[in-house]
Short mmCIF file of C-alpha atoms and ligand atoms in Angstrom, two decimals:
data_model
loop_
_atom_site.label_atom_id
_atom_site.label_comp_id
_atom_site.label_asym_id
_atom_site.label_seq_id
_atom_site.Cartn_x
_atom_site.Cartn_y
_atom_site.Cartn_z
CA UNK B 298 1.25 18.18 -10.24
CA UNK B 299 1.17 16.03 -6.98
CA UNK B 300 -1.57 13.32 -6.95
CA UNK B 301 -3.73 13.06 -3.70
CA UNK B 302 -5.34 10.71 -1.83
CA UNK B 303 -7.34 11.51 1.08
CA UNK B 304 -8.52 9.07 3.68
CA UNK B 305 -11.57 10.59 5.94
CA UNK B 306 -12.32 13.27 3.62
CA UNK B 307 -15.09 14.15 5.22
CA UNK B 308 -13.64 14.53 9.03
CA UNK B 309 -11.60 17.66 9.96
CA UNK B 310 -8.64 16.96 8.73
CA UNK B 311 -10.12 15.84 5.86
CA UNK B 312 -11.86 19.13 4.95
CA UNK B 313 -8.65 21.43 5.95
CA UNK B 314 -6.64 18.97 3.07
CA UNK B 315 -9.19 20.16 0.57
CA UNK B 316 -9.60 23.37 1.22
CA UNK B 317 -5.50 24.00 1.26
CA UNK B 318 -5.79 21.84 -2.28
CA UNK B 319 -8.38 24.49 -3.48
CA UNK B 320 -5.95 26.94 -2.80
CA UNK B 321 -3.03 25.25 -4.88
CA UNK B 322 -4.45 23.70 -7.68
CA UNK B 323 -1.66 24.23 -9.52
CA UNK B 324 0.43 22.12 -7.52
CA UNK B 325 -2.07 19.34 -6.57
CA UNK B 326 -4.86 16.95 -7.86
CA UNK B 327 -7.45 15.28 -5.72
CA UNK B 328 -6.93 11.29 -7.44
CA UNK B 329 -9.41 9.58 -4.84
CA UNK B 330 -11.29 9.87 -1.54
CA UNK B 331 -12.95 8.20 0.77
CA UNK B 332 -15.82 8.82 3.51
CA UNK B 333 -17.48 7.13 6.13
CA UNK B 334 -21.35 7.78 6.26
CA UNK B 335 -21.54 11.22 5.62
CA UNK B 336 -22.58 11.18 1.86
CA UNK B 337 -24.10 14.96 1.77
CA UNK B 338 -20.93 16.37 2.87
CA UNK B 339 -18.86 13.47 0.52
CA UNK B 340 -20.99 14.32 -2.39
CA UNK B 341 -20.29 18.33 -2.32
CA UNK B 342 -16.63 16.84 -2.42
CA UNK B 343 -17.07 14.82 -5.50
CA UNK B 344 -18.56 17.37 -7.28
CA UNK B 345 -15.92 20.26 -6.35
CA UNK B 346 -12.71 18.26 -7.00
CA UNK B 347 -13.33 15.40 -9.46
CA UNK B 348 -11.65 12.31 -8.31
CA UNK B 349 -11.36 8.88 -10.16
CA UNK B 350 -12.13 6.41 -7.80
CA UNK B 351 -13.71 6.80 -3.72
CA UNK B 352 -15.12 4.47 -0.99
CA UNK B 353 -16.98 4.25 1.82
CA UNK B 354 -17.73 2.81 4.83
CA UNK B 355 -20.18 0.24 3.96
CA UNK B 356 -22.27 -1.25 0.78
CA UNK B 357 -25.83 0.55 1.82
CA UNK B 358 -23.84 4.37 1.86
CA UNK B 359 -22.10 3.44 -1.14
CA UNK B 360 -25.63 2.37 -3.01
CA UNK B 361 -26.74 5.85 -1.76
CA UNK B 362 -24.56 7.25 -3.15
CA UNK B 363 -24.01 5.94 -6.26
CA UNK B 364 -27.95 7.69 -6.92
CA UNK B 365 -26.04 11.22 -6.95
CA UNK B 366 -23.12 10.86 -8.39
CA UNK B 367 -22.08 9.33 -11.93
CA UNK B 368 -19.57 8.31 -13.73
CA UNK B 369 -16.90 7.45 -10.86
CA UNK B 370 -16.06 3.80 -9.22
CA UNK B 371 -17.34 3.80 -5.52
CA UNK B 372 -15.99 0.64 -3.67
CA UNK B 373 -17.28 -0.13 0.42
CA UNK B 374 -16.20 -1.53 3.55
CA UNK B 375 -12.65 -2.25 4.96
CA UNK B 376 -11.91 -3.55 1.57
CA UNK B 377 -12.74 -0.94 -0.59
CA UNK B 378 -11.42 1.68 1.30
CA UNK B 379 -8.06 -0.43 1.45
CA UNK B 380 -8.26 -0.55 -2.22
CA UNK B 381 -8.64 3.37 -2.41
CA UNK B 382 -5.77 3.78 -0.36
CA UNK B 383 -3.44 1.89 -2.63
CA UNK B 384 -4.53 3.78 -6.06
CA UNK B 385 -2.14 3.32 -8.71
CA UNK B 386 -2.12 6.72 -9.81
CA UNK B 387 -1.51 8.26 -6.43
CA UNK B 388 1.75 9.37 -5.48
CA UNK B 389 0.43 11.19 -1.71
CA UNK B 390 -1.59 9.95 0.59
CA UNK B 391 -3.02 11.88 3.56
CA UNK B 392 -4.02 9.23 6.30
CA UNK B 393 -6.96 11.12 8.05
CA UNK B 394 -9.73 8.34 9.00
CA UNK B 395 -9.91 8.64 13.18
CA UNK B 396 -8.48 5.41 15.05
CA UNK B 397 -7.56 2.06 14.71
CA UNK B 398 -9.71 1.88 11.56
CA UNK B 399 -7.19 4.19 9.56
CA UNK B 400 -4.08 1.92 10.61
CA UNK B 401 -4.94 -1.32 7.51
CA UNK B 402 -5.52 1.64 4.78
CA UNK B 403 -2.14 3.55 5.83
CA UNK B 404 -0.47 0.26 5.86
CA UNK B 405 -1.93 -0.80 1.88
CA UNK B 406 -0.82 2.90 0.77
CA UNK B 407 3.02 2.61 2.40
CA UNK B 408 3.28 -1.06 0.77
CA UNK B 409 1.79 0.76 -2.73
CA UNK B 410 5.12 3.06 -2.14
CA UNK B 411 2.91 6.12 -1.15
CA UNK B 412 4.18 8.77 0.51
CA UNK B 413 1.81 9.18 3.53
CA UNK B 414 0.68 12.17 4.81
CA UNK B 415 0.10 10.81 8.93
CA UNK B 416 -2.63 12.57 10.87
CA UNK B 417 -3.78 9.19 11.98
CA UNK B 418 -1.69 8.79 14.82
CA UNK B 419 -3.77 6.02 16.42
CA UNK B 420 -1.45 3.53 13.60
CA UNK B 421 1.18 4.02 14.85
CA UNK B 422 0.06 4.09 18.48
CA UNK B 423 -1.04 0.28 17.80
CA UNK B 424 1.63 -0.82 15.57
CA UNK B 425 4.72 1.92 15.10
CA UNK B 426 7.18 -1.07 15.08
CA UNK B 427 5.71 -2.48 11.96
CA UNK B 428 4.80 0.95 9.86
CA UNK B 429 8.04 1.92 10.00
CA UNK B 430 9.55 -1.45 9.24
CA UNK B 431 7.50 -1.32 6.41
CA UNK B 432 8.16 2.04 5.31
CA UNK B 433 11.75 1.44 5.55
CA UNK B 434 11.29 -1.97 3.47
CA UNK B 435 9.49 0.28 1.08
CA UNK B 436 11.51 3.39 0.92
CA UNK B 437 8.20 5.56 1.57
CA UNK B 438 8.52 8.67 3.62
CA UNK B 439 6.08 8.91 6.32
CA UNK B 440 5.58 12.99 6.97
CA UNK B 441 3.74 13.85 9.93
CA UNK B 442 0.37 15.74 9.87
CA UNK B 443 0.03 16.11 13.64
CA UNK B 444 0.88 19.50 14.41
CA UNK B 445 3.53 18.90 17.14
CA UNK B 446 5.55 16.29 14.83
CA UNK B 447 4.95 18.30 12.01
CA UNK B 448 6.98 21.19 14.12
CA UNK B 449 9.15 18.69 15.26
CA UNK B 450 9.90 17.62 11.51
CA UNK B 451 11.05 21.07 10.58
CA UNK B 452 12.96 21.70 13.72
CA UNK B 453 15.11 18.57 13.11
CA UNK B 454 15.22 19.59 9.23
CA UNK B 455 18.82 17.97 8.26
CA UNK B 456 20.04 17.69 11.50
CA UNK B 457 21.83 14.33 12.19
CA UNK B 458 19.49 11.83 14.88
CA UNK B 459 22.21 12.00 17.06
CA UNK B 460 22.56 15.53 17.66
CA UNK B 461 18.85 15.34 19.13
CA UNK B 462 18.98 15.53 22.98
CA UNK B 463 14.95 15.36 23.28
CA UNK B 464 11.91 16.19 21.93
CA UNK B 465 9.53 18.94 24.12
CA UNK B 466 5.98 18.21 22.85
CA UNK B 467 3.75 21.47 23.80
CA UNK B 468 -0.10 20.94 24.75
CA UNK B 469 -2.78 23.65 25.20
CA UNK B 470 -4.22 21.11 28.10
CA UNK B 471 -7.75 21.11 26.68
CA UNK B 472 -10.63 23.15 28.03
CA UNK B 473 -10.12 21.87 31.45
CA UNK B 474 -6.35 22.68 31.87
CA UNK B 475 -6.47 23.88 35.51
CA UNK B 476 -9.43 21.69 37.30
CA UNK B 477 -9.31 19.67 40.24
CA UNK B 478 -10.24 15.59 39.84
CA UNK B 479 -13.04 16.94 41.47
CA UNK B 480 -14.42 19.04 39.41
CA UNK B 481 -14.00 17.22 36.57
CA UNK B 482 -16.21 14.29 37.72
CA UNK B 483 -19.65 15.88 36.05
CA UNK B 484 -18.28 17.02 32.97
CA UNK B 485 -20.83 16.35 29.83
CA UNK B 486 -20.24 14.95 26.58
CA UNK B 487 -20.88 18.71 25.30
CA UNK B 488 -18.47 20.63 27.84
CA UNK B 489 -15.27 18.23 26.82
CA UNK B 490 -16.04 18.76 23.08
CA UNK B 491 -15.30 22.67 23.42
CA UNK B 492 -11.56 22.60 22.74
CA UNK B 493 -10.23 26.59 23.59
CA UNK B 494 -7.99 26.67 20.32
CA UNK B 495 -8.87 24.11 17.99
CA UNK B 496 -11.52 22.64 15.91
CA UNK B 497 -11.28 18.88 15.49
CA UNK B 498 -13.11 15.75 15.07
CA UNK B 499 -14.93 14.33 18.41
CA UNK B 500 -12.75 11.29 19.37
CA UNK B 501 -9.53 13.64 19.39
CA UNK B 502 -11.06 16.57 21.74
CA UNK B 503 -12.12 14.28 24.47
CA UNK B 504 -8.54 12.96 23.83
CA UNK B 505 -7.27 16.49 24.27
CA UNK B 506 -9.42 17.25 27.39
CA UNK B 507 -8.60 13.33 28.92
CA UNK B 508 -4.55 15.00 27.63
CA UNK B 509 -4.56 10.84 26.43
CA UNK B 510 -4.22 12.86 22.82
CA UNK B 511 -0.61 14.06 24.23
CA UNK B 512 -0.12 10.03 25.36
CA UNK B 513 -0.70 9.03 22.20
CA UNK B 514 1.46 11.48 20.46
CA UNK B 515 4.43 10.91 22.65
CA UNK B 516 4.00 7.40 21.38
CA UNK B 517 3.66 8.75 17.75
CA UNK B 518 7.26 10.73 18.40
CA UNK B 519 8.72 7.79 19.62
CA UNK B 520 8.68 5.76 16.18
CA UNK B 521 8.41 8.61 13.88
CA UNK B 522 11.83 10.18 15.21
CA UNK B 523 13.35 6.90 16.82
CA UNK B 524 13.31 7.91 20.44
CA UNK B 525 13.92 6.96 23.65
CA UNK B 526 10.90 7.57 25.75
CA UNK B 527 12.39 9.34 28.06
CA UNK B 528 13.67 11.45 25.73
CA UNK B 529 10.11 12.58 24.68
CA UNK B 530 8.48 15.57 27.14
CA UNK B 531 5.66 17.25 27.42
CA UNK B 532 4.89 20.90 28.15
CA UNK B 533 1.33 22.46 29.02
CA UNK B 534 0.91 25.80 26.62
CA UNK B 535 -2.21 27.12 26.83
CA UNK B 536 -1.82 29.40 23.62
CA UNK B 537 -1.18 26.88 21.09
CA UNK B 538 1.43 28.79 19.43
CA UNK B 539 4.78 27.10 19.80
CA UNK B 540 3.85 23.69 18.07
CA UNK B 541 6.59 21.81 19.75
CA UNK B 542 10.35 21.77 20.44
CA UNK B 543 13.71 20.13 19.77
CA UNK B 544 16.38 20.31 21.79
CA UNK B 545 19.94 19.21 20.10
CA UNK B 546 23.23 17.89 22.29
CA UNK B 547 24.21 21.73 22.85
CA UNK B 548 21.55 22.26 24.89
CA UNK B 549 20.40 24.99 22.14
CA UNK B 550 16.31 24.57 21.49
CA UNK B 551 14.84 25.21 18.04
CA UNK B 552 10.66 25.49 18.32
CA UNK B 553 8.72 25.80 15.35
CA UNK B 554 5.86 28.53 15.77
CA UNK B 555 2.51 29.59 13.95
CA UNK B 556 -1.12 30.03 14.61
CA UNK B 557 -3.23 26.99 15.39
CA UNK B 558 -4.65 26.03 12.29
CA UNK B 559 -4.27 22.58 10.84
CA UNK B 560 -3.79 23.71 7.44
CA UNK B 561 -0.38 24.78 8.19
CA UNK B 562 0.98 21.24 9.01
CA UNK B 563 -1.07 20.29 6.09
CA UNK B 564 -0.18 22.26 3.44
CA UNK B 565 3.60 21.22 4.73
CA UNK B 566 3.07 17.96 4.33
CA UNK B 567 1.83 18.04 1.15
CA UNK B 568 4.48 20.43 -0.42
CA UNK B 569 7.85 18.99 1.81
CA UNK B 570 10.43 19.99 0.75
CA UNK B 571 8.61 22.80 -0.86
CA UNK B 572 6.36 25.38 0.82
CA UNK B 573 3.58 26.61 0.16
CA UNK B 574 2.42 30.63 -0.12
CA UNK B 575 0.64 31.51 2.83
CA UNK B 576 -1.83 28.93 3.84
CA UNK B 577 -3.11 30.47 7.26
CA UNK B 578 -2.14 33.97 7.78
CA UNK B 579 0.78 35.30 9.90
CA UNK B 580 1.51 35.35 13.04
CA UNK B 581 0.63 37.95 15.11
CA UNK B 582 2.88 37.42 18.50
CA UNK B 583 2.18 41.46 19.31
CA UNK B 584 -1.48 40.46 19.65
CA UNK B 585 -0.45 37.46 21.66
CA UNK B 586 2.08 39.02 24.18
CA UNK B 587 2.20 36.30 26.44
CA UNK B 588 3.66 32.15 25.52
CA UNK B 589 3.30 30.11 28.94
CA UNK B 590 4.64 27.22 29.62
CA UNK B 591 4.35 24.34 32.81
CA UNK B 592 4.33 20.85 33.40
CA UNK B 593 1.40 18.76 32.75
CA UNK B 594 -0.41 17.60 36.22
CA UNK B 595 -0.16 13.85 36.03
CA UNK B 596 -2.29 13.10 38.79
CA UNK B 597 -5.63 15.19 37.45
CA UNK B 598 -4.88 13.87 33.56
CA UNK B 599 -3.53 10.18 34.51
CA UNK B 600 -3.99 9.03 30.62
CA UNK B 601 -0.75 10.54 29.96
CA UNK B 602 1.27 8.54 32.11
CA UNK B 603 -0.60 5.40 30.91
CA UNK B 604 0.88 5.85 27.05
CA UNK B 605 4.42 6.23 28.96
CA UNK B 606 3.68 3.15 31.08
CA UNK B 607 2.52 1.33 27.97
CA UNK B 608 5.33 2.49 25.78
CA UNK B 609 8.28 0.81 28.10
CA UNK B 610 6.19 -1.82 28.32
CA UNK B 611 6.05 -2.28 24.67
CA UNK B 612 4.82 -5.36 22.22
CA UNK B 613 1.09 -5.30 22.67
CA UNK B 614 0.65 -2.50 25.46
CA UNK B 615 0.21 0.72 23.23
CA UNK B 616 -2.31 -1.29 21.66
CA UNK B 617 -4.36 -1.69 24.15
CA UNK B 618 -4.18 1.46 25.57
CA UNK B 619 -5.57 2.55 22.08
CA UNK B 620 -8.28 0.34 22.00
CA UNK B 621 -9.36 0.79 25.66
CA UNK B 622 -9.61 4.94 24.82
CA UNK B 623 -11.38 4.21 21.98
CA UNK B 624 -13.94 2.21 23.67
CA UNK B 625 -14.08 4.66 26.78
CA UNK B 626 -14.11 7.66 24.87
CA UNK B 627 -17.42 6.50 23.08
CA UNK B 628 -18.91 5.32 26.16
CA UNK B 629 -18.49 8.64 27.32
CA UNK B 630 -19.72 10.40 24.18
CA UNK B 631 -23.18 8.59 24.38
CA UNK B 632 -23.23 9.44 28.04
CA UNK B 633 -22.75 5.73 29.76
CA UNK B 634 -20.14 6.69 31.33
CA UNK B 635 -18.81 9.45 33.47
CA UNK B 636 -15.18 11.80 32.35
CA UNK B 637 -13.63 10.48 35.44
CA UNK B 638 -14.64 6.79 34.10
CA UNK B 639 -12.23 6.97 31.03
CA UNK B 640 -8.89 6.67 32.85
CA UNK B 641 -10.30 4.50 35.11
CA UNK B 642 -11.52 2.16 32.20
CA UNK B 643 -8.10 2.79 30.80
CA UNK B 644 -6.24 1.38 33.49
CA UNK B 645 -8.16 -1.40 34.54
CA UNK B 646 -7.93 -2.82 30.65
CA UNK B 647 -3.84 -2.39 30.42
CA UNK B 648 -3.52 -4.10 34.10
CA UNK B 649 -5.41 -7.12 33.18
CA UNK B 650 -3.58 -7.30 29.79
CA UNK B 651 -0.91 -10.10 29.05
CA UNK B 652 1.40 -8.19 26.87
CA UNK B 653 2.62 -10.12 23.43
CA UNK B 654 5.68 -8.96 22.28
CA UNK B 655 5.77 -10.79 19.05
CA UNK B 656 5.58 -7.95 16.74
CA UNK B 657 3.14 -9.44 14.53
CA UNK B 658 -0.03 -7.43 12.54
CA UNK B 659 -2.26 -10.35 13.85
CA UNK B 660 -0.93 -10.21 17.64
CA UNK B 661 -1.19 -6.29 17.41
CA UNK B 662 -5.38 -7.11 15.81
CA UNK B 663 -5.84 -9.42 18.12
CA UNK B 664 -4.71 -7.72 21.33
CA UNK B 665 -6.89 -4.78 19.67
CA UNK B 666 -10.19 -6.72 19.74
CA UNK B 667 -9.15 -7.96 23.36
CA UNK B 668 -9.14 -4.56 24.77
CA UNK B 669 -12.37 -3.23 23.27
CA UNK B 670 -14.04 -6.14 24.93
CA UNK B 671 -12.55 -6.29 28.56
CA UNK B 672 -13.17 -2.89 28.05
CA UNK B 673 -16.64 -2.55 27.47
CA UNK B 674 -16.72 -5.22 30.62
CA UNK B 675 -15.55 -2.50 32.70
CA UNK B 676 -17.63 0.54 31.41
CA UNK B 677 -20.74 -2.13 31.64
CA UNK B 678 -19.83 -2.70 35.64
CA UNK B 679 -19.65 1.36 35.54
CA UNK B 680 -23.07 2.06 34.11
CA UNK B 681 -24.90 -0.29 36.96
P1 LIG S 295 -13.11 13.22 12.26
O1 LIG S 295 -13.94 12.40 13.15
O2 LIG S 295 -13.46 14.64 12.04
O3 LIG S 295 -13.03 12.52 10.81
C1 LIG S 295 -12.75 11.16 10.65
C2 LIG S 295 -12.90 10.72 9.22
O4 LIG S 295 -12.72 9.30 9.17
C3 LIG S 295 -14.28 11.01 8.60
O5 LIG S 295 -14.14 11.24 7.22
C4 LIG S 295 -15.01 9.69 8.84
O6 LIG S 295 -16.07 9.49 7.93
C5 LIG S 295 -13.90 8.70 8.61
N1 LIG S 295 -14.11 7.42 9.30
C6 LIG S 295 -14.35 7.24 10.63
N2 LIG S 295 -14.49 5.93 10.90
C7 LIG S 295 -14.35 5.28 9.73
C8 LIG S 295 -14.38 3.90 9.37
N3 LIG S 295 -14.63 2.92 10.27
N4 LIG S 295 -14.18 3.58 8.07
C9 LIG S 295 -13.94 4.55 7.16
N5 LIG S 295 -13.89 5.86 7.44
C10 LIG S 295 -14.09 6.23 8.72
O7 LIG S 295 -11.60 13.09 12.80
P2 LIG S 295 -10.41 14.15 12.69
O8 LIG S 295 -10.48 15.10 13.81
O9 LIG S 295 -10.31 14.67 11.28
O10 LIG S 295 -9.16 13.21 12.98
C11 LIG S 295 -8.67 12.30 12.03
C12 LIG S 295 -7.31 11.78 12.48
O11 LIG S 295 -6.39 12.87 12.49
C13 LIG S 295 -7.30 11.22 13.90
O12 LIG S 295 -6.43 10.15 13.96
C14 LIG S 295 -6.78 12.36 14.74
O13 LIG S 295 -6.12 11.94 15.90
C15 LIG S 295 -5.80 13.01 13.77
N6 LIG S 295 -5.56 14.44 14.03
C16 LIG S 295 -6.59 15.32 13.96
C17 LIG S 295 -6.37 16.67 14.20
C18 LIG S 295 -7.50 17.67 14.08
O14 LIG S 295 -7.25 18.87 14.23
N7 LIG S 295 -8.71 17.27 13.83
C19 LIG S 295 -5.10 17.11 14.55
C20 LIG S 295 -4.06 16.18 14.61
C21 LIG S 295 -4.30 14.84 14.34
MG1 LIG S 296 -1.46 17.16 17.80
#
């Protein structure tokens, strides 16, 4: 019986992890959890699947919530949900809290010799260098989550690293795959949220309209799978069914393919090397008929070619290309600025930023808390 962890229980991710652990309860045990602010949702969880210890975001949630449920240690804040992450009697951890606030709690659970679960790509994004250094130091497998490097994962299987030519990561292009810059100028908040195949948390579908989501994944491939940039693509695939591709020194391509549902990279994750029995129906390729494929427009989407400028760039760059997103994406959310804005903020932030290449988790913090406040400069300037 595998003991589980799950960081942002209550987020999307978080949810699909429970339900495919409902599924197999005789292969896994919910051990601990943790929330944000969402205790109506986070209590339900409590009740259904029993765990010892949980956290969340702050002291006043956790006092609310400590009036519904008993008998169970609830910790708060950064600290608590650090704690939480590093549970003795853990052995998997599934790293689902959204952005730079999930990269110190994935760090505490790889240096408690967790095996981590990653759908919190925004940690590495900021600091890939020093996860995997630490991973390595602690012999802790990190197994992707994110769909593409979950597909990736597979396709490599126990292939040697140097038989891999380069890595073809597909992207359904969000719900705005074939506008003009134009057009996309008076998108709402409420228009970018409606993804066409998936259903995910807020932060990553205005990624997946802005396509930044592919940026930061290519920067995910690149320290999960050691690669060269350049040997990381992308493809726009509208149908979401081919999850990504490898392509080894032959030239020959393996793709790993399945409907879009994030319980399938879950349930992986949780039972590698194992599988488990049918966690999201078959395929149905008849139905489909028709896989597309073309390259992403650059020019429309800019973010994308921002996480490739920032990646040869390197030290503190990724960083702040993280940070700057993060700020610009909730600017846009509460409607301060426009869709057009968040590149634009974006760009502005890197240019002005003095890269650090000290790898260092205090450079990386601090170049993190730089960004979000030239940042928020910019979108101010934007809102007069
Ligand atoms: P979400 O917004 O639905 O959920 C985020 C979770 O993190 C919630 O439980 C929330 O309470 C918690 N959280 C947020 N801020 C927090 C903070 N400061 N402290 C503690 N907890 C906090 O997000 P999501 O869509 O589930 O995405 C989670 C991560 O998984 C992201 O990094 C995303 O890029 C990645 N991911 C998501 C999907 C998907 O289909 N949703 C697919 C691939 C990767
Ligand atoms: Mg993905």
């Amino acid at each position: 019986m595998k003991k589980i962890t799950i960081l942002g229980a209550t987020g999307s991710i978080g949810r699909s992890s429970l339900d495919v652990i409902a599924n197999n309860r005789h292969a896994f045990k919910v051990i601990a959890l943790t929330a944000g602010r969402n205790i109506a949702l986070f209590e339900k969880q409590i009740r259904a699947f029993r765990p010892e210890v949980v956290a969340v975001a702050d002291k006043k949630t956790a006092d609310a919530l400590s009036k519904k449920v008993k008998n169970i240690d609830i910790l708060s804040g950064p600290g608590g949900i650090k704690e939480v992450a590093a549970y003795h009697k853990a052995d998997f951890v599934i790293s689902s809290i959204v952005g730079a606030a999930g990269l110190i709690p994935t760090i505490a659970a790889i240096e408690a010799g967790k095996t981590v679960g990653l759908a919190n790509k925004e940690s590495l994004v900021m600091a890939g260098e020093i996860v995997m250094k630490k991973a390595l130091k602690n012999r802790v497998r990190i197994i992707p989550v994110d769909s593409e490097h979950s597909a990736v994962f597979q396709c490599i299987g126990s292939h040697r690293p140097s038989e891999v030519r380069r890595i073809i990561l597909t992207a359904s292009g969000g719900p705005f795959v074939n506008r003009t810059q134009k057009e996309l100028a008076n998108i709402t908040a409420r228009e970018a949220l409606k993804h066409p195949n998936w259903s995910m948390g807020r932060k990553i579908s205005i990624d997946s309209a802005t396509l930044m989501n592919k940026g930061l994944e290519v920067i995910e491939a690149r320290w999960l799978f050691n690669m060269k940039p350049e040997a990381i693509d992308v493809l726009i695939h509208p149908q979401s069914i081919v999850h990504s591709l490898v392509e080894f020194k032959d030239r020959s391509c393996l793709a790993q393919l399945s409907m879009p549902d994030m319980r399938g990279p879950i349930a992986y994750a949780l039972s590698y090397p194992d599988r488990v029995e049918d966690p999201i129906g078959g395929l149905k390729l008849h139905e489909i008929e028709t896989l597309t494929f073309k390259k992403p427009d650059h020019k429309t989407f800019p973010c994308l070619s921002y996480a490739y400028r920032t990646l040869r760039e390197g030290g503190t760059m990724p960083c702040v290309l993280n940070a700057s997103n993060e700020a610009a994406v909730h600017a846009f959310l509460g409607s301060r600025i426009g869709f057009n804005d968040i590149p634009s903020v974006i760009r502005k932030t890197i240019d002005k930023h003095a890269v650090n290449r000290g790898s260092s988790l205090e450079a990386v913090l601090e170049a993190d808390r730089w960004a979000r406040e030239t940042a928020e400069n910019h979108i101010k300037r934007l809102e007069k």
